[in-house]
Amino acid sequence: MGKGVGRFGRGSTTSSSKPRAASSLGTDGDDFSWQEFFNSDLPKKLGGLLALLLLSRVGVYIRLPGVDVDAFAESLTNSGLLGYIDTLSGGSISKVGLFSLGIIPYINASIVLQLFSAAFPGLKKMQRDEGAQGRAKFQYYQKLMAFAFAIVQAVGQLFYIRPFVDDFSPAWVAGSSTALVAGAMALVYIADTISELKLGNGTSVLIFANIASALPASVGQLVAQNESDDPTNVAVFFVAFALTTLGIIYVQEAERRIPVNYSNRLSSGNLARQSYLPFKVNATGVMPLIFASSILALPTALARYTDSAALDEFSQSVGPGGALYVPFNVALIVFFNYYYTFLQLEPKDLAEQLKKTGAAIPAIRPGKQTAEYVTRTLTRMSLLGSVFLGALSAAPAAVEAITHLTAFRGFAGTSVLIMVGVATDTARRIRAEQAMAKYQDVDKLYDNMKM
């Protein structure tokens, strides 16, 4: 989710110009082999992945005591932003389960630390320049912040559902808060374990599973809402869903490739022609949408806690279906997309890295001119990405206006973007694991040599 920019500084090199050399090493076998599959670690890893996902779903249905879950779930039916967050958590919010907070505290901690990295150079250096030890320390801080977020969000959620609690007492708040925080940190551990399997980012895979689990219920609600028995409305929904998915795949795979030439001592053969910097059209992924949704959710939360009529009216106007929802949402997406693009990749750092490695963009002088060229390119790419994300966020509202069906209000274009991105990333990693399985003996040999 939004990490594609981080690889720009290293460039990419294709290897399609020497297929025969590859075949001589035995790597030309793109055909799937069941024998190689079962001889590799993939079955064990896939089994572990499914078990962890099942465990993450079981905790959703362990409900907190003393809560009228049905009444609370009914109150979330017409709440677009909370419905969206409920979808990301796999319905755990509406079910008021042990994993009710989901992986949201960990995501919030990640967002805050990335923003702090721009303000505090020490954090950026820890993450980028101090190697594995620095990244481990950064992740430790992220987990501590996730723990703090979990405490705050647990207490806030319990006070939010107060009208639906039979016996709201300090003892109940303390016990339920402890349970919710424990559930949130258990999901952090599950996410880390999934990441260690090297089949995908643990946080993204958990969100994917949560969204996928909510899909059947959304389809059922869609059919139930179609009171006119007009199959055209349902057909419009599924056609829009299919077109959105195809559009996301196309844009996610699209990239601007800037060629890179190396110095004479490195330019032998085809290296200079094969090297390039891949700039993704949507390099930030779904992060700007999450940022925008979080900002738009603040008026609703404040109105809930303050009982302010003015805040309640404003929250309705900026919520899904409100007059200000689309312009506010698109403006926030454009801002966060631009900001997050340059937060992940600094043109000056990239220009300096290229200069140190003896690489240069053709017709562009190394140093300041390279940084300016990269800045202009990223600005244009971020504009294209903003148009794409804005259209993606506005598409559900347009479909709802045509069909007058709101069953998929929580399952918006953002959810489809997450699902497509995680699915393609996991598929790539599984293929890579299968390819690397051919070199297991070599890996074991190196491990023995280290010992």
XYZ file of C-alpha atoms in Angstrom:
451
model
C 0.000 0.000 0.000
C 1.939 3.061 -1.262
C 5.516 1.712 -1.029
C 6.326 1.670 -4.686
C 8.005 5.054 -4.505
C 10.615 3.830 -2.080
C 12.336 1.746 -4.776
C 12.935 4.605 -7.208
C 16.401 5.461 -5.906
C 17.763 2.052 -6.818
C 16.541 1.917 -10.382
C 15.587 -1.274 -12.203
C 17.221 -3.532 -14.672
C 15.488 -5.818 -17.092
C 16.835 -9.192 -18.076
C 14.731 -10.066 -21.075
C 17.584 -9.503 -23.497
C 19.273 -12.809 -22.573
C 16.654 -15.532 -22.364
C 19.115 -18.232 -23.400
C 21.455 -17.416 -20.558
C 18.566 -17.649 -18.184
C 17.508 -20.999 -19.566
C 20.998 -22.344 -19.087
C 20.603 -21.658 -15.386
C 17.320 -23.470 -15.329
C 15.183 -20.366 -14.651
C 13.243 -20.340 -17.879
C 10.592 -22.680 -16.524
C 7.627 -20.372 -16.106
C 5.300 -23.403 -16.321
C 3.786 -24.379 -12.995
C 5.143 -27.637 -11.580
C 3.233 -29.422 -8.822
C 6.320 -31.441 -7.943
C 8.389 -28.296 -7.380
C 5.500 -26.750 -5.494
C 5.222 -29.584 -2.976
C 8.997 -29.875 -2.646
C 9.249 -26.212 -1.683
C 8.214 -24.384 1.493
C 5.199 -22.818 -0.229
C 2.566 -25.340 1.004
C 3.742 -24.826 4.581
C 3.764 -21.047 4.195
C 0.336 -20.957 2.549
C -1.055 -23.199 5.284
C 0.394 -20.899 7.932
C -1.043 -17.866 6.151
C -4.548 -19.363 6.027
C -4.339 -20.361 9.709
C -3.331 -16.834 10.730
C -6.124 -15.303 8.651
C -8.630 -17.697 10.218
C -7.396 -16.723 13.680
C -7.784 -13.037 12.816
C -11.393 -13.651 11.824
C -12.288 -15.754 14.883
C -11.479 -12.847 17.212
C -14.040 -10.679 15.402
C -16.894 -12.887 16.654
C -15.824 -12.948 20.331
C -18.152 -10.183 21.479
C -17.796 -7.837 24.419
C -20.375 -8.492 27.151
C -23.307 -6.213 27.910
C -23.655 -4.552 24.494
C -26.775 -4.457 22.302
C -24.858 -5.408 19.171
C -27.888 -5.526 16.856
C -28.974 -1.977 17.726
C -25.426 -0.643 17.329
C -24.976 -2.391 13.969
C -28.264 -0.856 12.802
C -26.997 2.619 13.730
C -23.976 2.114 11.456
C -26.082 1.173 8.437
C -26.411 4.736 7.125
C -23.009 5.943 8.310
C -20.793 6.002 5.222
C -17.449 6.845 6.843
C -17.912 4.537 9.815
C -19.241 1.931 7.411
C -16.015 2.270 5.410
C -13.883 1.800 8.528
C -16.114 -1.116 9.547
C -15.399 -2.691 6.153
C -11.633 -2.309 6.642
C -11.979 -4.126 9.984
C -14.107 -6.902 8.474
C -17.275 -5.867 10.316
C -15.575 -6.099 13.709
C -16.734 -2.617 14.727
C -20.411 -3.395 14.142
C -19.977 -6.787 15.862
C -18.199 -5.161 18.850
C -15.786 -8.070 19.027
C -12.425 -8.678 20.651
C -10.695 -7.540 17.453
C -13.032 -4.578 17.148
C -10.174 -2.086 16.746
C -8.729 -4.135 13.896
C -5.325 -3.175 12.575
C -6.299 0.523 12.549
C -4.082 1.546 15.554
C -1.036 0.093 13.794
C -1.932 1.916 10.571
C -2.378 5.181 12.455
C 1.006 4.726 14.133
C 2.618 4.076 10.758
C 1.065 7.226 9.286
C 2.108 9.420 12.208
C 5.695 8.119 12.250
C 6.060 8.648 8.508
C 4.843 12.213 8.935
C 7.251 12.695 11.858
C 10.080 11.394 9.669
C 9.714 14.485 7.497
C 9.987 16.773 10.519
C 12.670 14.882 12.457
C 15.727 13.881 10.383
C 16.797 11.397 13.074
C 13.780 9.193 12.390
C 14.397 9.298 8.652
C 18.049 8.382 9.151
C 17.088 5.535 11.467
C 14.731 4.062 8.889
C 16.836 4.566 5.748
C 20.514 4.702 6.691
C 20.997 2.471 9.736
C 20.237 -0.824 8.025
C 18.300 -3.716 9.553
C 19.019 -2.570 13.114
C 17.627 0.900 12.424
C 14.508 -0.491 10.753
C 13.934 -2.849 13.687
C 14.203 0.066 16.121
C 11.811 2.117 13.968
C 9.297 -0.749 13.989
C 9.647 -1.002 17.765
C 8.688 2.670 18.099
C 5.812 2.055 15.720
C 4.484 -0.751 17.909
C 4.757 1.403 21.032
C 2.783 4.133 19.290
C 0.264 1.548 18.084
C -0.190 0.472 21.711
C -0.883 4.077 22.727
C -3.314 4.527 19.837
C -5.060 1.290 20.807
C -5.651 2.557 24.353
C -7.076 5.870 23.165
C -9.225 4.279 20.461
C -10.488 1.566 22.812
C -11.695 4.071 25.374
C -13.136 6.300 22.642
C -15.018 3.416 21.043
C -16.476 2.281 24.362
C -17.781 5.776 25.076
C -19.118 5.917 21.510
C -21.248 2.794 22.055
C -22.332 3.927 25.523
C -26.025 4.309 24.517
C -26.061 0.617 23.563
C -24.452 -0.708 26.781
C -26.680 -2.217 29.475
C -24.429 -1.421 32.460
C -21.881 1.257 31.611
C -19.561 1.362 34.641
C -15.861 2.100 35.276
C -15.220 -1.596 35.854
C -16.817 -2.497 32.516
C -14.820 0.223 30.722
C -11.551 -0.971 32.287
C -12.155 -4.635 31.459
C -13.425 -3.998 27.949
C -10.593 -1.557 27.190
C -8.027 -4.132 28.263
C -9.661 -6.741 26.033
C -9.757 -4.417 23.010
C -6.121 -3.341 23.440
C -5.042 -6.961 23.792
C -6.961 -7.830 20.627
C -5.367 -4.968 18.693
C -1.834 -5.960 19.727
C -2.601 -9.607 18.894
C -3.432 -8.477 15.365
C -0.127 -6.586 15.217
C 1.644 -9.831 16.098
C -0.354 -11.715 13.453
C 0.524 -9.067 10.865
C 4.236 -9.348 11.724
C 4.078 -13.138 11.466
C 2.422 -12.916 8.051
C 5.138 -10.524 6.872
C 7.785 -13.017 7.996
C 6.260 -15.604 5.652
C 7.316 -13.313 2.762
C 3.992 -13.784 0.973
C 2.877 -10.182 1.375
C 2.762 -7.264 3.763
C 1.010 -8.500 6.911
C -1.048 -5.357 7.480
C -2.227 -5.252 3.872
C -3.086 -8.960 3.843
C -5.202 -8.578 6.997
C -7.087 -5.642 5.476
C -7.586 -7.666 2.288
C -9.065 -10.556 4.287
C -11.350 -8.192 6.208
C -12.667 -6.556 3.057
C -13.140 -9.895 1.288
C -15.093 -11.244 4.268
C -17.511 -8.303 4.055
C -18.123 -8.758 0.326
C -20.763 -11.565 0.517
C -22.849 -9.590 3.038
C -22.663 -6.498 0.806
C -23.853 -8.498 -2.192
C -26.756 -9.868 -0.144
C -27.747 -6.366 0.994
C -27.520 -5.155 -2.583
C -30.017 -7.746 -3.756
C -32.282 -7.098 -0.771
C -32.310 -3.346 -1.389
C -33.408 -3.790 -4.973
C -37.082 -3.556 -4.023
C -38.154 -2.603 -7.544
C -36.962 -6.016 -8.759
C -35.284 -4.204 -11.612
C -32.243 -6.279 -12.576
C -30.799 -3.243 -14.366
C -29.754 -1.665 -11.058
C -27.867 -4.756 -9.971
C -26.315 -5.056 -13.434
C -25.111 -1.439 -13.261
C -23.470 -2.160 -9.906
C -21.597 -5.222 -11.127
C -20.567 -3.573 -14.405
C -19.247 -0.574 -12.443
C -17.420 -2.954 -10.106
C -15.817 -4.803 -13.030
C -14.801 -1.596 -14.813
C -13.385 -0.155 -11.598
C -11.318 -3.292 -11.035
C -9.961 -3.264 -14.595
C -9.164 0.454 -14.339
C -7.327 -0.054 -11.059
C -5.230 -2.893 -12.493
C -4.335 -0.776 -15.516
C -3.346 2.283 -13.478
C -1.544 0.292 -10.778
C 0.678 -1.368 -13.384
C 1.264 1.860 -15.363
C 4.583 3.597 -14.843
C 6.820 6.231 -16.377
C 10.243 4.767 -17.110
C 13.065 7.294 -17.166
C 16.221 5.841 -18.761
C 19.487 6.017 -16.830
C 23.012 5.923 -18.301
C 26.005 4.816 -16.282
C 29.613 5.910 -16.492
C 31.920 4.293 -19.081
C 33.255 1.713 -16.687
C 29.728 0.409 -16.111
C 28.267 0.893 -19.573
C 29.608 -2.272 -21.157
C 27.119 -4.579 -22.802
C 23.433 -3.681 -22.555
C 23.407 -2.310 -19.008
C 22.914 1.318 -20.056
C 19.982 0.438 -22.302
C 18.342 -1.745 -19.686
C 18.429 0.578 -16.661
C 15.635 2.968 -15.813
C 13.793 4.665 -12.967
C 10.189 3.407 -12.687
C 7.815 6.162 -11.545
C 4.370 4.728 -10.816
C 1.283 6.697 -11.857
C -0.294 5.894 -8.490
C 2.847 5.592 -6.396
C 1.124 6.467 -3.109
C -1.418 3.683 -3.348
C -4.424 4.035 -1.084
C -2.783 6.217 1.599
C -4.242 9.569 0.376
C -7.724 8.050 0.459
C -7.196 6.814 4.017
C -5.865 10.223 5.083
C -8.820 12.012 3.481
C -11.345 9.622 5.045
C -9.765 10.094 8.469
C -10.009 13.888 8.212
C -13.635 13.756 7.023
C -14.502 11.420 9.907
C -13.403 13.969 12.528
C -16.554 16.172 12.348
C -18.753 13.090 12.870
C -16.780 12.011 15.943
C -16.709 15.538 17.391
C -20.443 15.965 16.820
C -21.063 12.669 18.598
C -19.084 13.670 21.699
C -20.080 17.361 21.920
C -23.773 17.123 20.910
C -23.263 20.278 18.825
C -26.030 20.925 16.302
C -23.712 22.987 14.085
C -21.071 20.229 14.025
C -23.723 17.625 13.331
C -25.027 19.616 10.365
C -21.504 20.127 9.038
C -20.637 16.440 9.485
C -23.685 15.479 7.431
C -22.725 17.887 4.653
C -19.164 16.473 4.385
C -20.290 12.867 4.830
C -21.178 10.498 1.953
C -24.235 11.847 0.165
C -23.680 15.377 1.490
C -23.326 18.433 -0.732
C -19.697 19.068 0.286
C -18.515 15.461 0.380
C -17.156 15.147 -3.163
C -15.345 18.543 -3.379
C -13.840 18.206 0.116
C -12.835 14.604 -0.456
C -11.209 15.282 -3.840
C -9.353 18.354 -2.505
C -7.960 16.397 0.428
C -6.947 13.524 -1.845
C -5.060 15.878 -4.179
C -3.248 17.504 -1.256
C -2.299 14.269 0.506
C -1.297 12.556 -2.728
C 1.112 15.381 -3.581
C 2.463 15.588 -0.032
C 2.850 11.826 0.413
C 4.613 11.444 -2.947
C 7.405 13.807 -1.948
C 7.401 12.470 1.615
C 8.416 9.036 0.351
C 10.877 10.228 -2.284
C 13.009 13.353 -2.071
C 14.328 14.438 -5.497
C 17.549 15.833 -3.955
C 18.333 12.498 -2.301
C 17.623 10.618 -5.532
C 19.841 12.982 -7.535
C 22.623 12.539 -5.008
C 22.319 8.746 -5.126
C 22.485 8.738 -8.922
C 25.547 10.992 -8.862
C 27.350 8.771 -6.347
C 26.742 5.641 -8.435
C 27.924 7.286 -11.642
C 24.430 7.307 -13.177
C 22.722 10.143 -15.026
C 19.506 10.822 -16.880
C 20.207 11.470 -20.607
C 20.413 15.193 -21.524
C 20.115 16.136 -17.827
C 23.128 17.325 -15.858
C 23.770 15.489 -12.556
C 22.971 17.259 -9.331
C 20.599 20.228 -9.213
C 19.189 19.812 -12.738
C 18.445 16.139 -12.065
C 16.612 17.052 -8.855
C 14.558 19.687 -10.694
C 13.742 17.238 -13.478
C 12.626 14.576 -10.983
C 10.532 17.174 -9.132
C 8.708 18.177 -12.332
C 8.142 14.537 -13.241
C 6.806 13.619 -9.809
C 4.516 16.661 -9.804
C 2.969 15.580 -13.098
C 2.689 11.977 -11.958
C 1.074 13.018 -8.682
C -1.457 15.067 -10.652
C -2.368 12.023 -12.737
C -2.560 9.924 -9.581
C -4.809 12.516 -7.925
C -7.191 12.474 -10.900
C -7.334 8.678 -10.689
C -7.920 8.600 -6.918
C -10.473 11.411 -7.135
C -12.426 9.553 -9.821
C -12.190 6.382 -7.749
C -13.630 8.097 -4.675
C -16.412 9.789 -6.676
C -17.445 6.656 -8.605
C -19.530 5.056 -5.789
C -21.527 8.270 -5.317
C -22.266 8.401 -9.052
C -23.397 4.768 -9.086
C -25.587 5.338 -6.019
C -27.200 8.350 -7.697
C -28.088 6.204 -10.718
C -29.310 3.088 -8.921
C -30.434 4.580 -5.551
C -28.797 1.588 -3.846
C -26.431 2.126 -0.906
C -25.493 -1.457 0.031
C -21.921 -0.966 -1.177
C -21.419 2.444 0.453
C -18.787 1.031 2.820
C -17.342 -1.174 0.071
C -16.155 1.758 -2.048
C -13.500 2.156 -4.714
C -10.915 2.393 -1.946
C -11.673 -1.178 -0.916
C -11.329 -2.398 -4.496
C -7.994 -0.575 -4.793
C -6.704 -2.282 -1.652
C -7.896 -5.724 -2.770
C -6.383 -5.441 -6.248
C -3.093 -4.090 -4.928
C -2.709 -6.787 -2.276
C -3.770 -9.578 -4.639
C -1.256 -8.604 -7.335
C 1.537 -8.133 -4.784
C 0.861 -11.511 -3.150
C 0.721 -13.233 -6.553
C 4.140 -11.766 -7.451
C 5.642 -12.919 -4.158
C 4.269 -16.436 -4.547
C 5.800 -16.673 -8.020
C 9.077 -15.359 -6.641
C 9.004 -17.920 -3.811
C 8.384 -20.700 -6.325
C 11.280 -19.509 -8.473
C 13.612 -19.243 -5.481
C 12.663 -22.771 -4.363
C 14.963 -24.079 -7.115
C 17.904 -22.578 -5.243
C 17.104 -23.983 -1.811
C 20.122 -26.257 -1.874
C 22.365 -23.290 -2.668
C 20.831 -21.282 0.201
C 21.403 -24.172 2.612
C 24.992 -24.412 1.462
C 25.588 -20.709 2.211
C 23.853 -21.051 5.586
C 26.149 -23.952 6.493
C 29.171 -21.942 5.422
C 28.120 -19.064 7.716
C 27.830 -21.473 10.609
